[in-house]
Amino acid sequence: MGEKKILVVEDEEKISDLVKAYLEKEGFSVKVANTGQNAISSVKEGFDLIILDLMLPDMDGEDICETIREDSDIPIIMLTAKSEEEDRVKGLGIGADDYVVKPFSPRELVARVKALLRRVQGKKEKSSFNRGNLVIDSSRYEVVKHGEAIVLTSTEFKLLQCLANSPGQVFSRLQLVNVILGYDFEGYDRTIDAHIKNIRHKIEDDPKESQYIKTVYGVGYRFIGQPDED
Ligand code: CA
């Protein structure tokens, strides 16, 4: 994964400087556009994500968003200054993927950027493991094992997708329950174990000799499939 390029559209230099500095510190490459026109002409340069202020001198963030959406589904995080704007962004579905209300902490914004990039990548990506033996197609919610489509429940799919998006990383059962439910609940350990057992039966050749999902005793699970080169 190369360096991600982010376009920051913001007319207030103080804010754009701050956002730029924080993003660059995290390894992103950043370009700032301070007008709507500038933003629209810059989009063609190809960015991975746009941070778009709703209030700009020459154009409304909504219009910019609409114009960009005409020929791009690039992830957009909208910056809004007040709660009425927040309502506008939420209510009108103007095509932003997420929004952050000013004043915001740059750290939080960076976290949102990363989360959105992960989300988008997970959505688009077709990932292949162990020399094509296992293919996870997130856009179609489909898993193909040895060339044959296998059916996972949506919970099983989400768990597998989460694990496989970060090969090698250990996930606790609590983290995994959060992935499938969005919140924690009691008695999760056995629920997760049951789902993992089902996934293994579906994707492993021999569930006892796991090639994909490894149990980390006392903690949780991690994905050990080898990602194939593109
Ligand atoms: Ca502004």
PDB file of C-alpha atoms and ligand atoms in Angstrom:
ATOM      1  CA  MET A   1       0.000   0.000   0.000  1.00  0.00           C
ATOM      2  CA  GLY A   2       1.622   3.218  -1.158  1.00  0.00           C
ATOM      3  CA  GLU A   3       1.362   6.664   0.310  1.00  0.00           C
ATOM      4  CA  LYS A   4      -2.245   7.840   0.440  1.00  0.00           C
ATOM      5  CA  LYS A   5      -3.026  11.212  -1.102  1.00  0.00           C
ATOM      6  CA  ILE A   6      -5.468  13.509   0.598  1.00  0.00           C
ATOM      7  CA  LEU A   7      -6.994  16.713  -0.691  1.00  0.00           C
ATOM      8  CA  VAL A   8      -7.901  19.210   2.022  1.00  0.00           C
ATOM      9  CA  VAL A   9     -10.398  21.817   0.848  1.00  0.00           C
ATOM     10  CA  GLU A  10     -10.470  24.621   3.373  1.00  0.00           C
ATOM     11  CA  ASP A  11     -10.164  28.394   3.086  1.00  0.00           C
ATOM     12  CA  GLU A  12      -9.071  29.016   6.663  1.00  0.00           C
ATOM     13  CA  GLU A  13      -5.338  28.681   6.533  1.00  0.00           C
ATOM     14  CA  LYS A  14      -4.999  28.080  10.242  1.00  0.00           C
ATOM     15  CA  ILE A  15      -7.154  24.989   9.992  1.00  0.00           C
ATOM     16  CA  SER A  16      -5.746  23.664   6.744  1.00  0.00           C
ATOM     17  CA  ASP A  17      -2.184  24.062   8.041  1.00  0.00           C
ATOM     18  CA  LEU A  18      -3.023  22.163  11.195  1.00  0.00           C
ATOM     19  CA  VAL A  19      -4.831  19.356   9.376  1.00  0.00           C
ATOM     20  CA  LYS A  20      -2.048  19.105   6.828  1.00  0.00           C
ATOM     21  CA  ALA A  21       0.606  18.866   9.549  1.00  0.00           C
ATOM     22  CA  TYR A  22      -1.239  16.127  11.406  1.00  0.00           C
ATOM     23  CA  LEU A  23      -1.927  14.096   8.290  1.00  0.00           C
ATOM     24  CA  GLU A  24       1.644  14.385   7.075  1.00  0.00           C
ATOM     25  CA  LYS A  25       2.880  13.239  10.439  1.00  0.00           C
ATOM     26  CA  GLU A  26       0.837  10.075   9.847  1.00  0.00           C
ATOM     27  CA  GLY A  27       2.486   9.512   6.478  1.00  0.00           C
ATOM     28  CA  PHE A  28      -0.195  10.936   4.201  1.00  0.00           C
ATOM     29  CA  SER A  29       0.622  13.149   1.281  1.00  0.00           C
ATOM     30  CA  VAL A  30      -1.508  16.294   1.457  1.00  0.00           C
ATOM     31  CA  LYS A  31      -2.571  19.003  -0.946  1.00  0.00           C
ATOM     32  CA  VAL A  32      -4.602  22.001   0.173  1.00  0.00           C
ATOM     33  CA  ALA A  33      -7.171  23.737  -2.025  1.00  0.00           C
ATOM     34  CA  ASN A  34      -8.552  26.985  -0.658  1.00  0.00           C
ATOM     35  CA  THR A  35     -11.439  27.509  -3.046  1.00  0.00           C
ATOM     36  CA  GLY A  36     -14.132  25.327  -4.542  1.00  0.00           C
ATOM     37  CA  GLN A  37     -12.894  25.847  -8.093  1.00  0.00           C
ATOM     38  CA  ASN A  38      -9.417  24.939  -7.021  1.00  0.00           C
ATOM     39  CA  ALA A  39     -10.796  21.808  -5.346  1.00  0.00           C
ATOM     40  CA  ILE A  40     -12.736  20.659  -8.388  1.00  0.00           C
ATOM     41  CA  SER A  41      -9.805  21.113 -10.731  1.00  0.00           C
ATOM     42  CA  SER A  42      -7.507  19.342  -8.264  1.00  0.00           C
ATOM     43  CA  VAL A  43      -9.690  16.236  -7.955  1.00  0.00           C
ATOM     44  CA  LYS A  44      -8.501  15.099 -11.379  1.00  0.00           C
ATOM     45  CA  GLU A  45      -4.988  14.673 -10.004  1.00  0.00           C
ATOM     46  CA  GLY A  46      -6.268  11.590  -8.217  1.00  0.00           C
ATOM     47  CA  PHE A  47      -6.662  11.497  -4.460  1.00  0.00           C
ATOM     48  CA  ASP A  48      -7.596   8.729  -2.057  1.00  0.00           C
ATOM     49  CA  LEU A  49      -9.774  10.938   0.113  1.00  0.00           C
ATOM     50  CA  ILE A  50     -11.076  14.486   0.307  1.00  0.00           C
ATOM     51  CA  ILE A  51     -11.629  16.564   3.428  1.00  0.00           C
ATOM     52  CA  LEU A  52     -14.120  19.204   2.403  1.00  0.00           C
ATOM     53  CA  ASP A  53     -15.154  22.296   4.316  1.00  0.00           C
ATOM     54  CA  LEU A  54     -18.815  23.123   3.847  1.00  0.00           C
ATOM     55  CA  MET A  55     -18.293  26.902   3.844  1.00  0.00           C
ATOM     56  CA  LEU A  56     -15.958  28.211   1.189  1.00  0.00           C
ATOM     57  CA  PRO A  57     -15.725  31.701  -0.297  1.00  0.00           C
ATOM     58  CA  ASP A  58     -16.701  30.868  -3.858  1.00  0.00           C
ATOM     59  CA  MET A  59     -18.843  27.754  -3.638  1.00  0.00           C
ATOM     60  CA  ASP A  60     -20.947  25.785  -1.250  1.00  0.00           C
ATOM     61  CA  GLY A  61     -19.400  22.527  -0.024  1.00  0.00           C
ATOM     62  CA  GLU A  62     -22.637  20.803  -1.018  1.00  0.00           C
ATOM     63  CA  ASP A  63     -22.267  21.899  -4.634  1.00  0.00           C
ATOM     64  CA  ILE A  64     -18.640  20.860  -4.696  1.00  0.00           C
ATOM     65  CA  CYS A  65     -19.579  17.498  -3.290  1.00  0.00           C
ATOM     66  CA  GLU A  66     -22.254  17.069  -5.931  1.00  0.00           C
ATOM     67  CA  THR A  67     -19.900  18.070  -8.726  1.00  0.00           C
ATOM     68  CA  ILE A  68     -17.233  15.643  -7.529  1.00  0.00           C
ATOM     69  CA  ARG A  69     -19.813  12.866  -7.185  1.00  0.00           C
ATOM     70  CA  GLU A  70     -20.805  13.222 -10.833  1.00  0.00           C
ATOM     71  CA  ASP A  71     -17.783  11.248 -11.851  1.00  0.00           C
ATOM     72  CA  SER A  72     -16.075   9.982  -8.716  1.00  0.00           C
ATOM     73  CA  ASP A  73     -16.900   7.945  -5.654  1.00  0.00           C
ATOM     74  CA  ILE A  74     -13.816   9.143  -3.820  1.00  0.00           C
ATOM     75  CA  PRO A  75     -14.382   9.120  -0.041  1.00  0.00           C
ATOM     76  CA  ILE A  76     -15.327  12.541   1.293  1.00  0.00           C
ATOM     77  CA  ILE A  77     -15.268  13.791   4.869  1.00  0.00           C
ATOM     78  CA  MET A  78     -17.231  16.998   5.280  1.00  0.00           C
ATOM     79  CA  LEU A  79     -16.237  19.657   7.801  1.00  0.00           C
ATOM     80  CA  THR A  80     -19.165  21.565   9.226  1.00  0.00           C
ATOM     81  CA  ALA A  81     -19.104  24.546  11.544  1.00  0.00           C
ATOM     82  CA  LYS A  82     -22.394  24.311  13.352  1.00  0.00           C
ATOM     83  CA  SER A  83     -25.066  21.847  14.254  1.00  0.00           C
ATOM     84  CA  GLU A  84     -27.508  23.101  11.609  1.00  0.00           C
ATOM     85  CA  GLU A  85     -24.883  22.224   9.047  1.00  0.00           C
ATOM     86  CA  GLU A  86     -24.441  18.881  10.695  1.00  0.00           C
ATOM     87  CA  ASP A  87     -28.153  18.310  10.187  1.00  0.00           C
ATOM     88  CA  ARG A  88     -27.870  19.344   6.576  1.00  0.00           C
ATOM     89  CA  VAL A  89     -25.081  16.910   5.895  1.00  0.00           C
ATOM     90  CA  LYS A  90     -26.882  14.125   7.712  1.00  0.00           C
ATOM     91  CA  GLY A  91     -30.352  14.862   6.457  1.00  0.00           C
ATOM     92  CA  LEU A  92     -29.824  15.634   2.808  1.00  0.00           C
ATOM     93  CA  GLY A  93     -27.462  12.842   2.015  1.00  0.00           C
ATOM     94  CA  ILE A  94     -25.294  15.130  -0.064  1.00  0.00           C
ATOM     95  CA  GLY A  95     -22.831  12.422  -0.839  1.00  0.00           C
ATOM     96  CA  ALA A  96     -20.302  12.812   1.949  1.00  0.00           C
ATOM     97  CA  ASP A  97     -19.162   9.578   3.575  1.00  0.00           C
ATOM     98  CA  ASP A  98     -18.581  11.101   6.981  1.00  0.00           C
ATOM     99  CA  TYR A  99     -18.580  14.499   8.618  1.00  0.00           C
ATOM    100  CA  VAL A 100     -16.752  16.198  11.457  1.00  0.00           C
ATOM    101  CA  VAL A 101     -18.085  19.200  13.349  1.00  0.00           C
ATOM    102  CA  LYS A 102     -15.818  22.174  14.059  1.00  0.00           C
ATOM    103  CA  PRO A 103     -14.086  22.761  16.338  1.00  0.00           C
ATOM    104  CA  PHE A 104     -12.616  19.284  16.034  1.00  0.00           C
ATOM    105  CA  SER A 105      -9.481  17.693  17.351  1.00  0.00           C
ATOM    106  CA  PRO A 106      -7.009  17.017  14.534  1.00  0.00           C
ATOM    107  CA  ARG A 107      -6.332  13.660  16.100  1.00  0.00           C
ATOM    108  CA  GLU A 108      -9.956  12.707  15.812  1.00  0.00           C
ATOM    109  CA  LEU A 109     -10.037  13.840  12.202  1.00  0.00           C
ATOM    110  CA  VAL A 110      -6.995  11.709  11.410  1.00  0.00           C
ATOM    111  CA  ALA A 111      -8.694   8.733  13.067  1.00  0.00           C
ATOM    112  CA  ARG A 112     -11.789   9.303  10.914  1.00  0.00           C
ATOM    113  CA  VAL A 113      -9.637   9.530   7.800  1.00  0.00           C
ATOM    114  CA  LYS A 114      -7.996   6.216   8.581  1.00  0.00           C
ATOM    115  CA  ALA A 115     -11.284   4.550   9.457  1.00  0.00           C
ATOM    116  CA  LEU A 116     -12.893   5.726   6.236  1.00  0.00           C
ATOM    117  CA  LEU A 117      -9.951   4.602   4.120  1.00  0.00           C
ATOM    118  CA  ARG A 118     -10.115   1.192   5.769  1.00  0.00           C
ATOM    119  CA  ARG A 119     -13.833   1.005   5.204  1.00  0.00           C
ATOM    120  CA  VAL A 120     -13.536   1.921   1.556  1.00  0.00           C
ATOM    121  CA  GLN A 121     -10.671  -0.435   0.986  1.00  0.00           C
ATOM    122  CA  GLY A 122     -12.550  -3.248   2.649  1.00  0.00           C
ATOM    123  CA  LYS A 123     -15.526  -2.486   0.461  1.00  0.00           C
ATOM    124  CA  LYS A 124     -13.718  -2.427  -2.830  1.00  0.00           C
ATOM    125  CA  GLU A 125     -11.068  -4.944  -2.349  1.00  0.00           C
ATOM    126  CA  LYS A 126     -11.042  -8.413  -3.598  1.00  0.00           C
ATOM    127  CA  SER A 127      -8.357 -10.054  -1.520  1.00  0.00           C
ATOM    128  CA  SER A 128      -6.742 -13.296  -2.382  1.00  0.00           C
ATOM    129  CA  PHE A 129      -4.829 -15.590  -0.034  1.00  0.00           C
ATOM    130  CA  ASN A 130      -2.682 -18.699  -0.180  1.00  0.00           C
ATOM    131  CA  ARG A 131      -2.091 -18.566  -3.924  1.00  0.00           C
ATOM    132  CA  GLY A 132      -5.688 -17.942  -4.779  1.00  0.00           C
ATOM    133  CA  ASN A 133      -7.055 -20.745  -2.622  1.00  0.00           C
ATOM    134  CA  LEU A 134      -9.169 -18.296  -0.699  1.00  0.00           C
ATOM    135  CA  VAL A 135     -10.626 -15.152  -2.244  1.00  0.00           C
ATOM    136  CA  ILE A 136     -12.672 -12.666  -0.252  1.00  0.00           C
ATOM    137  CA  ASP A 137     -14.719 -10.378  -2.440  1.00  0.00           C
ATOM    138  CA  SER A 138     -16.000  -7.667  -0.164  1.00  0.00           C
ATOM    139  CA  SER A 139     -17.983  -5.851  -2.822  1.00  0.00           C
ATOM    140  CA  ARG A 140     -20.071  -8.951  -3.437  1.00  0.00           C
ATOM    141  CA  TYR A 141     -19.977 -10.361   0.066  1.00  0.00           C
ATOM    142  CA  GLU A 142     -18.611 -13.522  -1.423  1.00  0.00           C
ATOM    143  CA  VAL A 143     -15.934 -15.979  -0.471  1.00  0.00           C
ATOM    144  CA  VAL A 144     -14.428 -18.343  -2.992  1.00  0.00           C
ATOM    145  CA  LYS A 145     -12.537 -21.397  -1.809  1.00  0.00           C
ATOM    146  CA  HIS A 146     -10.562 -23.426  -4.363  1.00  0.00           C
ATOM    147  CA  GLY A 147     -12.563 -21.705  -7.083  1.00  0.00           C
ATOM    148  CA  GLU A 148     -15.937 -22.474  -5.581  1.00  0.00           C
ATOM    149  CA  ALA A 149     -18.236 -19.924  -4.009  1.00  0.00           C
ATOM    150  CA  ILE A 150     -19.104 -20.712  -0.430  1.00  0.00           C
ATOM    151  CA  VAL A 151     -21.906 -19.179   1.552  1.00  0.00           C
ATOM    152  CA  LEU A 152     -21.165 -17.364   4.784  1.00  0.00           C
ATOM    153  CA  THR A 153     -23.713 -15.648   6.990  1.00  0.00           C
ATOM    154  CA  SER A 154     -23.253 -11.887   7.149  1.00  0.00           C
ATOM    155  CA  THR A 155     -21.825 -12.208  10.672  1.00  0.00           C
ATOM    156  CA  GLU A 156     -19.328 -14.809   9.566  1.00  0.00           C
ATOM    157  CA  PHE A 157     -18.401 -12.679   6.586  1.00  0.00           C
ATOM    158  CA  LYS A 158     -17.809  -9.572   8.717  1.00  0.00           C
ATOM    159  CA  LEU A 159     -15.618 -11.522  11.118  1.00  0.00           C
ATOM    160  CA  LEU A 160     -13.569 -13.091   8.355  1.00  0.00           C
ATOM    161  CA  GLN A 161     -13.242  -9.772   6.556  1.00  0.00           C
ATOM    162  CA  CYS A 162     -12.067  -8.042   9.720  1.00  0.00           C
ATOM    163  CA  LEU A 163      -9.449 -10.690  10.444  1.00  0.00           C
ATOM    164  CA  ALA A 164      -8.269 -10.964   6.848  1.00  0.00           C
ATOM    165  CA  ASN A 165      -7.975  -7.190   6.395  1.00  0.00           C
ATOM    166  CA  SER A 166      -5.120  -7.237   8.911  1.00  0.00           C
ATOM    167  CA  PRO A 167      -3.247 -10.497   8.480  1.00  0.00           C
ATOM    168  CA  GLY A 168      -1.148 -11.369  11.500  1.00  0.00           C
ATOM    169  CA  GLN A 169      -2.894  -8.962  13.838  1.00  0.00           C
ATOM    170  CA  VAL A 170      -4.401 -10.502  16.945  1.00  0.00           C
ATOM    171  CA  PHE A 171      -8.015  -9.572  17.652  1.00  0.00           C
ATOM    172  CA  SER A 172      -9.542 -10.185  21.054  1.00  0.00           C
ATOM    173  CA  ARG A 173     -13.003 -11.680  21.221  1.00  0.00           C
ATOM    174  CA  LEU A 174     -14.247  -8.391  22.583  1.00  0.00           C
ATOM    175  CA  GLN A 175     -12.907  -6.522  19.563  1.00  0.00           C
ATOM    176  CA  LEU A 176     -14.522  -9.044  17.277  1.00  0.00           C
ATOM    177  CA  VAL A 177     -17.880  -8.786  18.950  1.00  0.00           C
ATOM    178  CA  ASN A 178     -17.640  -5.070  18.406  1.00  0.00           C
ATOM    179  CA  VAL A 179     -17.054  -5.674  14.726  1.00  0.00           C
ATOM    180  CA  ILE A 180     -20.235  -7.640  14.318  1.00  0.00           C
ATOM    181  CA  LEU A 181     -22.505  -5.768  16.677  1.00  0.00           C
ATOM    182  CA  GLY A 182     -20.957  -2.353  17.005  1.00  0.00           C
ATOM    183  CA  TYR A 183     -21.092  -2.712  20.777  1.00  0.00           C
ATOM    184  CA  ASP A 184     -20.048  -5.103  23.542  1.00  0.00           C
ATOM    185  CA  PHE A 185     -22.332  -7.553  25.194  1.00  0.00           C
ATOM    186  CA  GLU A 186     -22.010 -10.193  27.837  1.00  0.00           C
ATOM    187  CA  GLY A 187     -21.354 -13.796  27.028  1.00  0.00           C
ATOM    188  CA  TYR A 188     -19.596 -12.796  23.827  1.00  0.00           C
ATOM    189  CA  ASP A 189     -16.737 -15.283  24.143  1.00  0.00           C
ATOM    190  CA  ARG A 190     -18.725 -18.323  23.239  1.00  0.00           C
ATOM    191  CA  THR A 191     -20.663 -16.508  20.541  1.00  0.00           C
ATOM    192  CA  ILE A 192     -17.469 -15.504  18.771  1.00  0.00           C
ATOM    193  CA  ASP A 193     -16.014 -18.968  19.202  1.00  0.00           C
ATOM    194  CA  ALA A 194     -19.119 -20.487  17.629  1.00  0.00           C
ATOM    195  CA  HIS A 195     -18.941 -18.147  14.622  1.00  0.00           C
ATOM    196  CA  ILE A 196     -15.234 -18.799  14.164  1.00  0.00           C
ATOM    197  CA  LYS A 197     -15.876 -22.520  14.306  1.00  0.00           C
ATOM    198  CA  ASN A 198     -18.470 -22.189  11.547  1.00  0.00           C
ATOM    199  CA  ILE A 199     -16.166 -20.069   9.396  1.00  0.00           C
ATOM    200  CA  ARG A 200     -13.404 -22.627   9.803  1.00  0.00           C
ATOM    201  CA  HIS A 201     -15.659 -25.447   8.727  1.00  0.00           C
ATOM    202  CA  LYS A 202     -16.469 -23.502   5.608  1.00  0.00           C
ATOM    203  CA  ILE A 203     -13.097 -22.145   4.568  1.00  0.00           C
ATOM    204  CA  GLU A 204     -10.507 -24.513   5.988  1.00  0.00           C
ATOM    205  CA  ASP A 205      -9.564 -27.754   4.289  1.00  0.00           C
ATOM    206  CA  ASP A 206      -9.037 -29.278   7.705  1.00  0.00           C
ATOM    207  CA  PRO A 207     -10.515 -27.209  10.532  1.00  0.00           C
ATOM    208  CA  LYS A 208      -8.057 -28.837  12.930  1.00  0.00           C
ATOM    209  CA  GLU A 209      -5.066 -27.776  10.832  1.00  0.00           C
ATOM    210  CA  SER A 210      -6.025 -24.178  10.318  1.00  0.00           C
ATOM    211  CA  GLN A 211      -4.452 -22.376   7.380  1.00  0.00           C
ATOM    212  CA  TYR A 212      -6.408 -19.192   7.833  1.00  0.00           C
ATOM    213  CA  ILE A 213      -7.676 -18.485  11.301  1.00  0.00           C
ATOM    214  CA  LYS A 214      -5.437 -19.182  14.229  1.00  0.00           C
ATOM    215  CA  THR A 215      -6.546 -19.205  17.848  1.00  0.00           C
ATOM    216  CA  VAL A 216      -4.403 -17.086  20.127  1.00  0.00           C
ATOM    217  CA  TYR A 217      -4.935 -18.726  23.470  1.00  0.00           C
ATOM    218  CA  GLY A 218      -6.302 -16.519  26.165  1.00  0.00           C
ATOM    219  CA  VAL A 219      -6.725 -13.628  23.729  1.00  0.00           C
ATOM    220  CA  GLY A 220      -8.628 -14.239  20.522  1.00  0.00           C
ATOM    221  CA  TYR A 221      -7.855 -14.908  16.907  1.00  0.00           C
ATOM    222  CA  ARG A 222      -5.693 -13.830  14.040  1.00  0.00           C
ATOM    223  CA  PHE A 223      -5.668 -14.384  10.318  1.00  0.00           C
ATOM    224  CA  ILE A 224      -2.637 -16.303   9.059  1.00  0.00           C
ATOM    225  CA  GLY A 225      -3.450 -16.685   5.354  1.00  0.00           C
ATOM    226  CA  GLN A 226      -0.738 -15.336   3.072  1.00  0.00           C
ATOM    227  CA  PRO A 227      -1.939 -12.391   0.984  1.00  0.00           C
ATOM    228  CA  ASP A 228      -1.240 -12.903  -2.718  1.00  0.00           C
ATOM    229  CA  GLU A 229       0.516 -10.206  -4.729  1.00  0.00           C
ATOM    230  CA  ASP A 230      -1.787  -8.302  -7.034  1.00  0.00           C
TER     231      ASP A 230
HETATM  232 CA    CA B   1     -14.554  27.786   5.638  1.00  0.00          CA
END
